[in-house]
mmCIF file with all atom_site columns, C-alpha atoms in Angstrom:
data_model
loop_
_atom_site.group_PDB
_atom_site.id
_atom_site.type_symbol
_atom_site.label_atom_id
_atom_site.label_alt_id
_atom_site.label_comp_id
_atom_site.label_asym_id
_atom_site.label_entity_id
_atom_site.label_seq_id
_atom_site.pdbx_PDB_ins_code
_atom_site.Cartn_x
_atom_site.Cartn_y
_atom_site.Cartn_z
_atom_site.occupancy
_atom_site.B_iso_or_equiv
_atom_site.pdbx_formal_charge
_atom_site.auth_seq_id
_atom_site.auth_comp_id
_atom_site.auth_asym_id
_atom_site.auth_atom_id
_atom_site.pdbx_PDB_model_num
ATOM 1   C CA . GLN A 1 1   ? -13.795 -13.906 -2.254  1.00 0.00 ? 225 GLN A CA 1
ATOM 2   C CA . VAL A 1 2   ? -12.572 -10.645 -1.253  1.00 0.00 ? 226 VAL A CA 1
ATOM 3   C CA . GLN A 1 3   ? -13.168 -8.299  -4.193  1.00 0.00 ? 227 GLN A CA 1
ATOM 4   C CA . LEU A 1 4   ? -12.130 -4.701  -4.367  1.00 0.00 ? 228 LEU A CA 1
ATOM 5   C CA . VAL A 1 5   ? -12.668 -2.815  -7.783  1.00 0.00 ? 229 VAL A CA 1
ATOM 6   C CA . GLU A 1 6   ? -11.750 0.764   -8.695  1.00 0.00 ? 230 GLU A CA 1
ATOM 7   C CA . SER A 1 7   ? -13.448 2.793   -11.017 1.00 0.00 ? 231 SER A CA 1
ATOM 8   C CA . GLY A 1 8   ? -13.514 6.079   -12.332 1.00 0.00 ? 232 GLY A CA 1
ATOM 9   C CA . GLY A 1 9   ? -10.168 7.071   -13.553 1.00 0.00 ? 233 GLY A CA 1
ATOM 10  C CA . GLY A 1 10  ? -9.331  8.934   -16.389 1.00 0.00 ? 234 GLY A CA 1
ATOM 11  C CA . VAL A 1 11  ? -7.770  12.206  -17.868 1.00 0.00 ? 235 VAL A CA 1
ATOM 12  C CA . VAL A 1 12  ? -8.320  15.347  -16.432 1.00 0.00 ? 236 VAL A CA 1
ATOM 13  C CA . GLN A 1 13  ? -7.005  19.054  -16.643 1.00 0.00 ? 237 GLN A CA 1
ATOM 14  C CA . PRO A 1 14  ? -4.982  20.546  -13.995 1.00 0.00 ? 238 PRO A CA 1
ATOM 15  C CA . GLY A 1 15  ? -7.012  22.399  -11.304 1.00 0.00 ? 239 GLY A CA 1
ATOM 16  C CA . LYS A 1 16  ? -9.609  20.618  -11.878 1.00 0.00 ? 240 LYS A CA 1
ATOM 17  C CA . SER A 1 17  ? -11.882 17.515  -9.630  1.00 0.00 ? 241 SER A CA 1
ATOM 18  C CA . LEU A 1 18  ? -12.512 13.908  -10.229 1.00 0.00 ? 242 LEU A CA 1
ATOM 19  C CA . ARG A 1 19  ? -13.774 11.334  -8.316  1.00 0.00 ? 243 ARG A CA 1
ATOM 20  C CA . ILE A 1 20  ? -12.942 7.655   -7.776  1.00 0.00 ? 244 ILE A CA 1
ATOM 21  C CA . SER A 1 21  ? -14.390 4.831   -6.610  1.00 0.00 ? 245 SER A CA 1
ATOM 22  C CA . CYS A 1 22  ? -13.796 1.544   -4.566  1.00 0.00 ? 246 CYS A CA 1
ATOM 23  C CA . ALA A 1 23  ? -16.449 -1.248  -4.884  1.00 0.00 ? 247 ALA A CA 1
ATOM 24  C CA . ALA A 1 24  ? -16.256 -3.924  -2.649  1.00 0.00 ? 248 ALA A CA 1
ATOM 25  C CA . SER A 1 25  ? -17.589 -7.313  -2.373  1.00 0.00 ? 249 SER A CA 1
ATOM 26  C CA . GLY A 1 26  ? -17.083 -10.448 -0.172  1.00 0.00 ? 250 GLY A CA 1
ATOM 27  C CA . PHE A 1 27  ? -16.757 -9.420  3.048   1.00 0.00 ? 251 PHE A CA 1
ATOM 28  C CA . ARG A 1 28  ? -18.514 -7.264  5.748   1.00 0.00 ? 252 ARG A CA 1
ATOM 29  C CA . PHE A 1 29  ? -17.897 -3.943  4.115   1.00 0.00 ? 253 PHE A CA 1
ATOM 30  C CA . ASN A 1 30  ? -19.084 -1.948  7.294   1.00 0.00 ? 254 ASN A CA 1
ATOM 31  C CA . THR A 1 31  ? -16.814 -3.692  9.598   1.00 0.00 ? 255 THR A CA 1
ATOM 32  C CA . PHE A 1 32  ? -13.187 -3.083  8.297   1.00 0.00 ? 256 PHE A CA 1
ATOM 33  C CA . ALA A 1 33  ? -11.474 0.668   7.545   1.00 0.00 ? 257 ALA A CA 1
ATOM 34  C CA . MET A 1 34  ? -10.240 1.288   4.197   1.00 0.00 ? 258 MET A CA 1
ATOM 35  C CA . HIS A 1 35  ? -7.134  3.308   2.393   1.00 0.00 ? 259 HIS A CA 1
ATOM 36  C CA . TRP A 1 36  ? -6.477  4.805   -0.780  1.00 0.00 ? 260 TRP A CA 1
ATOM 37  C CA . VAL A 1 37  ? -2.493  4.208   -2.181  1.00 0.00 ? 261 VAL A CA 1
ATOM 38  C CA . ARG A 1 38  ? -1.163  5.533   -5.243  1.00 0.00 ? 262 ARG A CA 1
ATOM 39  C CA . GLN A 1 39  ? 1.822   4.818   -7.633  1.00 0.00 ? 263 GLN A CA 1
ATOM 40  C CA . ALA A 1 40  ? 2.801   7.440   -10.068 1.00 0.00 ? 264 ALA A CA 1
ATOM 41  C CA . PRO A 1 41  ? 4.176   5.797   -13.353 1.00 0.00 ? 265 PRO A CA 1
ATOM 42  C CA . GLY A 1 42  ? 7.093   4.070   -12.951 1.00 0.00 ? 266 GLY A CA 1
ATOM 43  C CA . LYS A 1 43  ? 7.491   5.184   -9.251  1.00 0.00 ? 267 LYS A CA 1
ATOM 44  C CA . GLY A 1 44  ? 6.957   3.349   -5.482  1.00 0.00 ? 268 GLY A CA 1
ATOM 45  C CA . LEU A 1 45  ? 4.012   3.416   -3.645  1.00 0.00 ? 269 LEU A CA 1
ATOM 46  C CA . GLU A 1 46  ? 2.349   6.274   -1.849  1.00 0.00 ? 270 GLU A CA 1
ATOM 47  C CA . TRP A 1 47  ? -0.294  6.179   0.854   1.00 0.00 ? 271 TRP A CA 1
ATOM 48  C CA . VAL A 1 48  ? -2.847  9.054   0.299   1.00 0.00 ? 272 VAL A CA 1
ATOM 49  C CA . ALA A 1 49  ? -5.882  8.181   2.606   1.00 0.00 ? 273 ALA A CA 1
ATOM 50  C CA . PHE A 1 50  ? -7.544  6.245   5.458   1.00 0.00 ? 274 PHE A CA 1
ATOM 51  C CA . ILE A 1 51  ? -11.381 6.282   6.483   1.00 0.00 ? 275 ILE A CA 1
ATOM 52  C CA . SER A 1 52  ? -12.167 3.973   9.671   1.00 0.00 ? 276 SER A CA 1
ATOM 53  C CA . TYR A 1 53  ? -15.132 1.226   9.320   1.00 0.00 ? 277 TYR A CA 1
ATOM 54  C CA . ASP A 1 54  ? -18.164 3.571   10.544  1.00 0.00 ? 278 ASP A CA 1
ATOM 55  C CA . GLY A 1 55  ? -16.491 6.780   8.217   1.00 0.00 ? 279 GLY A CA 1
ATOM 56  C CA . SER A 1 56  ? -16.113 8.679   11.604  1.00 0.00 ? 280 SER A CA 1
ATOM 57  C CA . LYS A 1 57  ? -12.344 9.003   11.424  1.00 0.00 ? 281 LYS A CA 1
ATOM 58  C CA . LYS A 1 58  ? -10.481 10.537  7.568   1.00 0.00 ? 282 LYS A CA 1
ATOM 59  C CA . TYR A 1 59  ? -6.686  11.041  7.466   1.00 0.00 ? 283 TYR A CA 1
ATOM 60  C CA . TYR A 1 60  ? -4.744  11.827  5.013   1.00 0.00 ? 284 TYR A CA 1
ATOM 61  C CA . ALA A 1 61  ? -1.243  12.193  3.690   1.00 0.00 ? 285 ALA A CA 1
ATOM 62  C CA . ASP A 1 62  ? 0.009   15.930  3.463   1.00 0.00 ? 286 ASP A CA 1
ATOM 63  C CA . SER A 1 63  ? 0.547   16.058  0.278   1.00 0.00 ? 287 SER A CA 1
ATOM 64  C CA . VAL A 1 64  ? -3.534  15.447  -0.674  1.00 0.00 ? 288 VAL A CA 1
ATOM 65  C CA . LYS A 1 65  ? -4.439  17.285  2.751   1.00 0.00 ? 289 LYS A CA 1
ATOM 66  C CA . GLY A 1 66  ? -7.179  20.252  1.765   1.00 0.00 ? 290 GLY A CA 1
ATOM 67  C CA . ARG A 1 67  ? -7.674  18.996  -1.621  1.00 0.00 ? 291 ARG A CA 1
ATOM 68  C CA . PHE A 1 68  ? -9.008  15.271  -1.313  1.00 0.00 ? 292 PHE A CA 1
ATOM 69  C CA . THR A 1 69  ? -11.942 13.911  0.598   1.00 0.00 ? 293 THR A CA 1
ATOM 70  C CA . VAL A 1 70  ? -12.305 10.391  1.063   1.00 0.00 ? 294 VAL A CA 1
ATOM 71  C CA . SER A 1 71  ? -16.102 8.900   2.100   1.00 0.00 ? 295 SER A CA 1
ATOM 72  C CA . ARG A 1 72  ? -17.971 5.670   2.171   1.00 0.00 ? 296 ARG A CA 1
ATOM 73  C CA . ASP A 1 73  ? -21.631 3.914   1.585   1.00 0.00 ? 297 ASP A CA 1
ATOM 74  C CA . HIS A 1 74  ? -22.296 1.521   3.496   1.00 0.00 ? 298 HIS A CA 1
ATOM 75  C CA . SER A 1 75  ? -25.580 0.539   1.322   1.00 0.00 ? 299 SER A CA 1
ATOM 76  C CA . LYS A 1 76  ? -23.514 0.468   -1.923  1.00 0.00 ? 300 LYS A CA 1
ATOM 77  C CA . SER A 1 77  ? -20.545 -1.074  -0.231  1.00 0.00 ? 301 SER A CA 1
ATOM 78  C CA . THR A 1 78  ? -18.610 1.772   -1.843  1.00 0.00 ? 302 THR A CA 1
ATOM 79  C CA . VAL A 1 79  ? -15.385 3.690   -0.903  1.00 0.00 ? 303 VAL A CA 1
ATOM 80  C CA . TYR A 1 80  ? -14.836 6.946   -2.875  1.00 0.00 ? 304 TYR A CA 1
ATOM 81  C CA . LEU A 1 81  ? -12.174 9.365   -3.418  1.00 0.00 ? 305 LEU A CA 1
ATOM 82  C CA . GLN A 1 82  ? -12.758 13.011  -4.415  1.00 0.00 ? 306 GLN A CA 1
ATOM 83  C CA . MET A 1 83  ? -10.039 14.497  -6.090  1.00 0.00 ? 307 MET A CA 1
ATOM 84  C CA . ASN A 1 84  ? -9.710  18.561  -6.648  1.00 0.00 ? 308 ASN A CA 1
ATOM 85  C CA . SER A 1 85  ? -7.254  20.967  -7.327  1.00 0.00 ? 309 SER A CA 1
ATOM 86  C CA . LEU A 1 86  ? -5.462  18.379  -9.462  1.00 0.00 ? 310 LEU A CA 1
ATOM 87  C CA . THR A 1 87  ? -1.798  18.874  -10.614 1.00 0.00 ? 311 THR A CA 1
ATOM 88  C CA . ALA A 1 88  ? -0.071  16.932  -12.549 1.00 0.00 ? 312 ALA A CA 1
ATOM 89  C CA . GLU A 1 89  ? 1.825   15.371  -9.465  1.00 0.00 ? 313 GLU A CA 1
ATOM 90  C CA . ASP A 1 90  ? -1.080  13.371  -8.853  1.00 0.00 ? 314 ASP A CA 1
ATOM 91  C CA . THR A 1 91  ? -0.868  11.095  -11.822 1.00 0.00 ? 315 THR A CA 1
ATOM 92  C CA . ALA A 1 92  ? -1.016  7.891   -10.685 1.00 0.00 ? 316 ALA A CA 1
ATOM 93  C CA . VAL A 1 93  ? -2.522  4.472   -10.050 1.00 0.00 ? 317 VAL A CA 1
ATOM 94  C CA . TYR A 1 94  ? -4.817  4.669   -7.128  1.00 0.00 ? 318 TYR A CA 1
ATOM 95  C CA . TYR A 1 95  ? -5.216  1.622   -5.347  1.00 0.00 ? 319 TYR A CA 1
ATOM 96  C CA . CYS A 1 96  ? -8.156  1.228   -2.461  1.00 0.00 ? 320 CYS A CA 1
ATOM 97  C CA . ALA A 1 97  ? -6.748  -1.498  -0.593  1.00 0.00 ? 321 ALA A CA 1
ATOM 98  C CA . ARG A 1 98  ? -8.840  -3.306  2.925   1.00 0.00 ? 322 ARG A CA 1
ATOM 99  C CA . ASP A 1 99  ? -7.676  -2.347  6.211   1.00 0.00 ? 323 ASP A CA 1
ATOM 100 C CA . PHE A 1 100 ? -5.331  -5.410  7.646   1.00 0.00 ? 324 PHE A CA 1
ATOM 101 C CA . ILE A 1 101 ? -6.010  -5.500  10.995  1.00 0.00 ? 325 ILE A CA 1
ATOM 102 C CA . ALA A 1 102 ? -2.891  -6.116  13.185  1.00 0.00 ? 326 ALA A CA 1
ATOM 103 C CA . ALA A 1 103 ? -2.067  -6.086  17.000  1.00 0.00 ? 327 ALA A CA 1
ATOM 104 C CA . VAL A 1 104 ? -1.639  -2.037  17.093  1.00 0.00 ? 328 VAL A CA 1
ATOM 105 C CA . VAL A 1 105 ? -0.706  -0.725  13.680  1.00 0.00 ? 329 VAL A CA 1
ATOM 106 C CA . ASN A 1 106 ? -3.073  -2.105  10.867  1.00 0.00 ? 330 ASN A CA 1
ATOM 107 C CA . TRP A 1 107 ? -1.616  -2.431  7.292   1.00 0.00 ? 331 TRP A CA 1
ATOM 108 C CA . PHE A 1 108 ? -3.118  -2.730  3.698   1.00 0.00 ? 332 PHE A CA 1
ATOM 109 C CA . ASP A 1 109 ? -4.459  -6.076  2.028   1.00 0.00 ? 333 ASP A CA 1
ATOM 110 C CA . PRO A 1 110 ? -6.002  -6.875  0.194   1.00 0.00 ? 334 PRO A CA 1
ATOM 111 C CA . TRP A 1 111 ? -5.777  -4.504  -2.953  1.00 0.00 ? 335 TRP A CA 1
ATOM 112 C CA . GLY A 1 112 ? -7.600  -3.455  -5.972  1.00 0.00 ? 336 GLY A CA 1
ATOM 113 C CA . GLN A 1 113 ? -6.332  -3.795  -9.278  1.00 0.00 ? 337 GLN A CA 1
ATOM 114 C CA . GLY A 1 114 ? -5.866  0.576   -9.443  1.00 0.00 ? 338 GLY A CA 1
ATOM 115 C CA . THR A 1 115 ? -7.583  3.007   -11.311 1.00 0.00 ? 339 THR A CA 1
ATOM 116 C CA . LEU A 1 116 ? -5.165  5.255   -13.533 1.00 0.00 ? 340 LEU A CA 1
ATOM 117 C CA . VAL A 1 117 ? -5.708  8.921   -12.928 1.00 0.00 ? 341 VAL A CA 1
ATOM 118 C CA . THR A 1 118 ? -3.971  11.273  -15.542 1.00 0.00 ? 342 THR A CA 1
ATOM 119 C CA . VAL A 1 119 ? -3.808  14.987  -15.068 1.00 0.00 ? 343 VAL A CA 1
ATOM 120 C CA . SER A 1 120 ? -2.832  17.257  -18.137 1.00 0.00 ? 344 SER A CA 1
ATOM 121 C CA . SER A 1 121 ? -3.891  19.511  -20.357 1.00 0.00 ? 345 SER A CA 1
ATOM 122 C CA . GLN B 2 1   ? 8.594   11.647  7.159   1.00 0.00 ? 245 GLN B CA 1
ATOM 123 C CA . SER B 2 2   ? 11.617  11.105  4.301   1.00 0.00 ? 246 SER B CA 1
ATOM 124 C CA . ALA B 2 3   ? 11.053  7.825   2.009   1.00 0.00 ? 247 ALA B CA 1
ATOM 125 C CA . LEU B 2 4   ? 12.512  4.706   3.360   1.00 0.00 ? 248 LEU B CA 1
ATOM 126 C CA . THR B 2 5   ? 15.378  3.682   1.370   1.00 0.00 ? 249 THR B CA 1
ATOM 127 C CA . GLN B 2 6   ? 15.763  0.535   -0.507  1.00 0.00 ? 250 GLN B CA 1
ATOM 128 C CA . PRO B 2 7   ? 18.747  -1.253  -3.032  1.00 0.00 ? 251 PRO B CA 1
ATOM 129 C CA . ARG B 2 8   ? 17.655  -0.871  -6.208  1.00 0.00 ? 252 ARG B CA 1
ATOM 130 C CA . SER B 2 9   ? 17.800  -4.285  -7.174  1.00 0.00 ? 253 SER B CA 1
ATOM 131 C CA . VAL B 2 10  ? 18.622  -7.584  -5.889  1.00 0.00 ? 254 VAL B CA 1
ATOM 132 C CA . SER B 2 11  ? 19.562  -11.123 -7.611  1.00 0.00 ? 255 SER B CA 1
ATOM 133 C CA . GLY B 2 12  ? 19.674  -14.702 -6.896  1.00 0.00 ? 256 GLY B CA 1
ATOM 134 C CA . SER B 2 13  ? 19.825  -18.076 -8.732  1.00 0.00 ? 257 SER B CA 1
ATOM 135 C CA . PRO B 2 14  ? 16.995  -20.665 -7.745  1.00 0.00 ? 258 PRO B CA 1
ATOM 136 C CA . GLY B 2 15  ? 17.848  -21.878 -4.197  1.00 0.00 ? 259 GLY B CA 1
ATOM 137 C CA . GLN B 2 16  ? 19.897  -19.072 -3.100  1.00 0.00 ? 260 GLN B CA 1
ATOM 138 C CA . SER B 2 17  ? 18.497  -16.733 -0.009  1.00 0.00 ? 261 SER B CA 1
ATOM 139 C CA . VAL B 2 18  ? 18.263  -12.675 -0.989  1.00 0.00 ? 262 VAL B CA 1
ATOM 140 C CA . THR B 2 19  ? 18.008  -10.424 1.384   1.00 0.00 ? 263 THR B CA 1
ATOM 141 C CA . ILE B 2 20  ? 16.458  -6.513  1.449   1.00 0.00 ? 264 ILE B CA 1
ATOM 142 C CA . SER B 2 21  ? 17.193  -4.220  3.016   1.00 0.00 ? 265 SER B CA 1
ATOM 143 C CA . CYS B 2 22  ? 15.079  -0.928  3.981   1.00 0.00 ? 266 CYS B CA 1
ATOM 144 C CA . THR B 2 23  ? 16.917  1.753   5.795   1.00 0.00 ? 267 THR B CA 1
ATOM 145 C CA . GLY B 2 24  ? 15.107  4.343   7.566   1.00 0.00 ? 268 GLY B CA 1
ATOM 146 C CA . THR B 2 25  ? 15.752  6.597   11.152  1.00 0.00 ? 269 THR B CA 1
ATOM 147 C CA . SER B 2 26  ? 15.440  6.758   14.325  1.00 0.00 ? 270 SER B CA 1
ATOM 148 C CA . SER B 2 27  ? 12.222  8.231   14.491  1.00 0.00 ? 271 SER B CA 1
ATOM 149 C CA . ASP B 2 28  ? 10.260  5.315   12.146  1.00 0.00 ? 272 ASP B CA 1
ATOM 150 C CA . VAL B 2 29  ? 11.884  2.003   11.331  1.00 0.00 ? 273 VAL B CA 1
ATOM 151 C CA . GLY B 2 30  ? 14.192  2.682   14.589  1.00 0.00 ? 274 GLY B CA 1
ATOM 152 C CA . ALA B 2 31  ? 11.355  3.502   16.697  1.00 0.00 ? 275 ALA B CA 1
ATOM 153 C CA . TYR B 2 32  ? 8.851   0.774   16.516  1.00 0.00 ? 276 TYR B CA 1
ATOM 154 C CA . SER B 2 33  ? 8.169   -2.349  15.349  1.00 0.00 ? 277 SER B CA 1
ATOM 155 C CA . TYR B 2 34  ? 5.851   -1.371  12.831  1.00 0.00 ? 278 TYR B CA 1
ATOM 156 C CA . VAL B 2 35  ? 6.944   -2.319  9.264   1.00 0.00 ? 279 VAL B CA 1
ATOM 157 C CA . SER B 2 36  ? 5.331   -4.168  6.451   1.00 0.00 ? 280 SER B CA 1
ATOM 158 C CA . TRP B 2 37  ? 6.228   -5.798  2.581   1.00 0.00 ? 281 TRP B CA 1
ATOM 159 C CA . TYR B 2 38  ? 4.803   -5.610  -0.258  1.00 0.00 ? 282 TYR B CA 1
ATOM 160 C CA . GLN B 2 39  ? 5.314   -7.999  -2.945  1.00 0.00 ? 283 GLN B CA 1
ATOM 161 C CA . GLN B 2 40  ? 4.130   -6.536  -7.101  1.00 0.00 ? 284 GLN B CA 1
ATOM 162 C CA . ASN B 2 41  ? 4.446   -8.113  -9.889  1.00 0.00 ? 285 ASN B CA 1
ATOM 163 C CA . PRO B 2 42  ? 4.230   -6.125  -13.170 1.00 0.00 ? 286 PRO B CA 1
ATOM 164 C CA . GLY B 2 43  ? 1.070   -4.500  -13.654 1.00 0.00 ? 287 GLY B CA 1
ATOM 165 C CA . LYS B 2 44  ? -0.618  -5.978  -10.813 1.00 0.00 ? 288 LYS B CA 1
ATOM 166 C CA . ALA B 2 45  ? -1.626  -4.993  -7.505  1.00 0.00 ? 289 ALA B CA 1
ATOM 167 C CA . PRO B 2 46  ? 0.897   -4.893  -4.642  1.00 0.00 ? 290 PRO B CA 1
ATOM 168 C CA . LYS B 2 47  ? 0.090   -8.099  -2.099  1.00 0.00 ? 291 LYS B CA 1
ATOM 169 C CA . LEU B 2 48  ? 1.274   -8.022  1.977   1.00 0.00 ? 292 LEU B CA 1
ATOM 170 C CA . MET B 2 49  ? 4.160   -10.266 2.463   1.00 0.00 ? 293 MET B CA 1
ATOM 171 C CA . ILE B 2 50  ? 5.425   -9.611  5.885   1.00 0.00 ? 294 ILE B CA 1
ATOM 172 C CA . TYR B 2 51  ? 3.831   -7.390  8.549   1.00 0.00 ? 295 TYR B CA 1
ATOM 173 C CA . ASP B 2 52  ? 5.095   -5.804  11.881  1.00 0.00 ? 296 ASP B CA 1
ATOM 174 C CA . VAL B 2 53  ? 8.843   -6.472  11.116  1.00 0.00 ? 297 VAL B CA 1
ATOM 175 C CA . ASN B 2 54  ? 8.418   -10.316 11.225  1.00 0.00 ? 298 ASN B CA 1
ATOM 176 C CA . LYS B 2 55  ? 4.631   -11.932 10.911  1.00 0.00 ? 299 LYS B CA 1
ATOM 177 C CA . ARG B 2 56  ? 3.476   -13.697 7.676   1.00 0.00 ? 300 ARG B CA 1
ATOM 178 C CA . PRO B 2 57  ? -0.259  -13.191 6.745   1.00 0.00 ? 301 PRO B CA 1
ATOM 179 C CA . SER B 2 58  ? -1.962  -16.598 6.154   1.00 0.00 ? 302 SER B CA 1
ATOM 180 C CA . GLY B 2 59  ? -0.996  -17.612 2.580   1.00 0.00 ? 303 GLY B CA 1
ATOM 181 C CA . VAL B 2 60  ? 2.382   -16.413 2.581   1.00 0.00 ? 304 VAL B CA 1
ATOM 182 C CA . PRO B 2 61  ? 5.157   -19.214 2.106   1.00 0.00 ? 305 PRO B CA 1
ATOM 183 C CA . ASP B 2 62  ? 7.591   -18.927 5.383   1.00 0.00 ? 306 ASP B CA 1
ATOM 184 C CA . ARG B 2 63  ? 10.211  -18.992 2.777   1.00 0.00 ? 307 ARG B CA 1
ATOM 185 C CA . PHE B 2 64  ? 9.747   -15.145 3.272   1.00 0.00 ? 308 PHE B CA 1
ATOM 186 C CA . SER B 2 65  ? 10.706  -13.921 6.384   1.00 0.00 ? 309 SER B CA 1
ATOM 187 C CA . GLY B 2 66  ? 11.525  -10.409 7.942   1.00 0.00 ? 310 GLY B CA 1
ATOM 188 C CA . SER B 2 67  ? 13.736  -8.954  10.816  1.00 0.00 ? 311 SER B CA 1
ATOM 189 C CA . LYS B 2 68  ? 15.046  -5.332  12.036  1.00 0.00 ? 312 LYS B CA 1
ATOM 190 C CA . SER B 2 69  ? 17.898  -4.055  13.696  1.00 0.00 ? 313 SER B CA 1
ATOM 191 C CA . GLY B 2 70  ? 18.222  -0.764  14.395  1.00 0.00 ? 314 GLY B CA 1
ATOM 192 C CA . ASN B 2 71  ? 17.045  1.478   11.779  1.00 0.00 ? 315 ASN B CA 1
ATOM 193 C CA . THR B 2 72  ? 17.138  -1.076  9.145   1.00 0.00 ? 316 THR B CA 1
ATOM 194 C CA . ALA B 2 73  ? 14.557  -3.550  8.509   1.00 0.00 ? 317 ALA B CA 1
ATOM 195 C CA . SER B 2 74  ? 15.083  -6.704  6.223   1.00 0.00 ? 318 SER B CA 1
ATOM 196 C CA . LEU B 2 75  ? 13.044  -8.926  3.996   1.00 0.00 ? 319 LEU B CA 1
ATOM 197 C CA . ILE B 2 76  ? 14.556  -12.613 3.300   1.00 0.00 ? 320 ILE B CA 1
ATOM 198 C CA . ILE B 2 77  ? 13.715  -14.843 0.534   1.00 0.00 ? 321 ILE B CA 1
ATOM 199 C CA . SER B 2 78  ? 14.957  -18.406 1.234   1.00 0.00 ? 322 SER B CA 1
ATOM 200 C CA . GLY B 2 79  ? 14.827  -20.867 -1.348  1.00 0.00 ? 323 GLY B CA 1
ATOM 201 C CA . LEU B 2 80  ? 14.505  -18.499 -4.386  1.00 0.00 ? 324 LEU B CA 1
ATOM 202 C CA . GLN B 2 81  ? 11.838  -19.134 -6.859  1.00 0.00 ? 325 GLN B CA 1
ATOM 203 C CA . ALA B 2 82  ? 11.211  -17.935 -10.354 1.00 0.00 ? 326 ALA B CA 1
ATOM 204 C CA . GLU B 2 83  ? 7.900   -16.987 -9.331  1.00 0.00 ? 327 GLU B CA 1
ATOM 205 C CA . ASP B 2 84  ? 9.446   -14.311 -6.460  1.00 0.00 ? 328 ASP B CA 1
ATOM 206 C CA . GLU B 2 85  ? 10.822  -12.066 -9.286  1.00 0.00 ? 329 GLU B CA 1
ATOM 207 C CA . ALA B 2 86  ? 8.844   -8.962  -8.537  1.00 0.00 ? 330 ALA B CA 1
ATOM 208 C CA . ASP B 2 87  ? 8.903   -5.690  -7.170  1.00 0.00 ? 331 ASP B CA 1
ATOM 209 C CA . TYR B 2 88  ? 9.325   -5.165  -3.336  1.00 0.00 ? 332 TYR B CA 1
ATOM 210 C CA . TYR B 2 89  ? 8.332   -2.513  -0.943  1.00 0.00 ? 333 TYR B CA 1
ATOM 211 C CA . CYS B 2 90  ? 8.464   -1.992  2.654   1.00 0.00 ? 334 CYS B CA 1
ATOM 212 C CA . CYS B 2 91  ? 6.267   0.303   4.741   1.00 0.00 ? 335 CYS B CA 1
ATOM 213 C CA . SER B 2 92  ? 6.886   2.002   7.851   1.00 0.00 ? 336 SER B CA 1
ATOM 214 C CA . TYR B 2 93  ? 4.427   3.303   10.375  1.00 0.00 ? 337 TYR B CA 1
ATOM 215 C CA . ALA B 2 94  ? 5.366   6.575   12.673  1.00 0.00 ? 338 ALA B CA 1
ATOM 216 C CA . GLY B 2 95  ? 1.973   8.491   12.733  1.00 0.00 ? 339 GLY B CA 1
ATOM 217 C CA . SER B 2 96  ? 1.814   8.258   9.280   1.00 0.00 ? 340 SER B CA 1
ATOM 218 C CA . TYR B 2 97  ? 2.743   5.785   6.649   1.00 0.00 ? 341 TYR B CA 1
ATOM 219 C CA . VAL B 2 98  ? 5.673   5.658   4.445   1.00 0.00 ? 342 VAL B CA 1
ATOM 220 C CA . PHE B 2 99  ? 6.822   3.264   1.795   1.00 0.00 ? 343 PHE B CA 1
ATOM 221 C CA . ALA B 2 100 ? 10.287  2.954   0.098   1.00 0.00 ? 344 ALA B CA 1
ATOM 222 C CA . THR B 2 101 ? 11.518  3.408   -3.064  1.00 0.00 ? 345 THR B CA 1
ATOM 223 C CA . GLY B 2 102 ? 11.341  0.128   -3.455  1.00 0.00 ? 346 GLY B CA 1
ATOM 224 C CA . THR B 2 103 ? 13.223  -3.350  -5.326  1.00 0.00 ? 347 THR B CA 1
ATOM 225 C CA . LYS B 2 104 ? 13.377  -5.392  -7.955  1.00 0.00 ? 348 LYS B CA 1
ATOM 226 C CA . VAL B 2 105 ? 14.398  -9.034  -6.765  1.00 0.00 ? 349 VAL B CA 1
ATOM 227 C CA . ILE B 2 106 ? 15.837  -10.458 -10.342 1.00 0.00 ? 350 ILE B CA 1
ATOM 228 C CA . VAL B 2 107 ? 16.110  -14.762 -10.421 1.00 0.00 ? 351 VAL B CA 1
ATOM 229 C CA . LEU B 2 108 ? 18.936  -15.390 -12.523 1.00 0.00 ? 352 LEU B CA 1
#
């Protein structure tokens, strides 16, 4: 079955960088786009980034544009989120989600269990 | 895009129906039929329940349905069950994805 396992979260100081990963299995990784969605503690969901199936298209939320970079490695069936210049507002559980293909706009399903990133001095 | 608005909580007894509203604007919810709904149990990952306003992914019980009128989308849970107690989030797409604030469904 489809599995998405995030890793790499932890505590990082403001202004520093962190890279988190999402290892995929149970499906043909190189045929699906992927998303990152985050959830601050006790708050709602926020879409963060999208990467197309072949890595040629990448889109970001305005809140992370210029600071975060999404990438993927097909040899490892893994998608990454490189996060730079982190602030306290980036503290959240970060979920990766597979692209759910609909008629026009795609959605998010399934999701991984998430990895917690805490930005604190 | 501003966040969409949902009630903080709704409640109902087992077997009853509850409706969760998701209010946006004429630029997002009102403009397109691109609304999805996600169920999130405490400490768990979200799960897609409804997409494109009223379509159900395979495996989602048919007691979950969706609709839209004007700038407001709705998730209807008919025949409420104890296992439906969770947080629910709507999401709209209008050039970018925006989620709502979330609604806690309480089964009395």
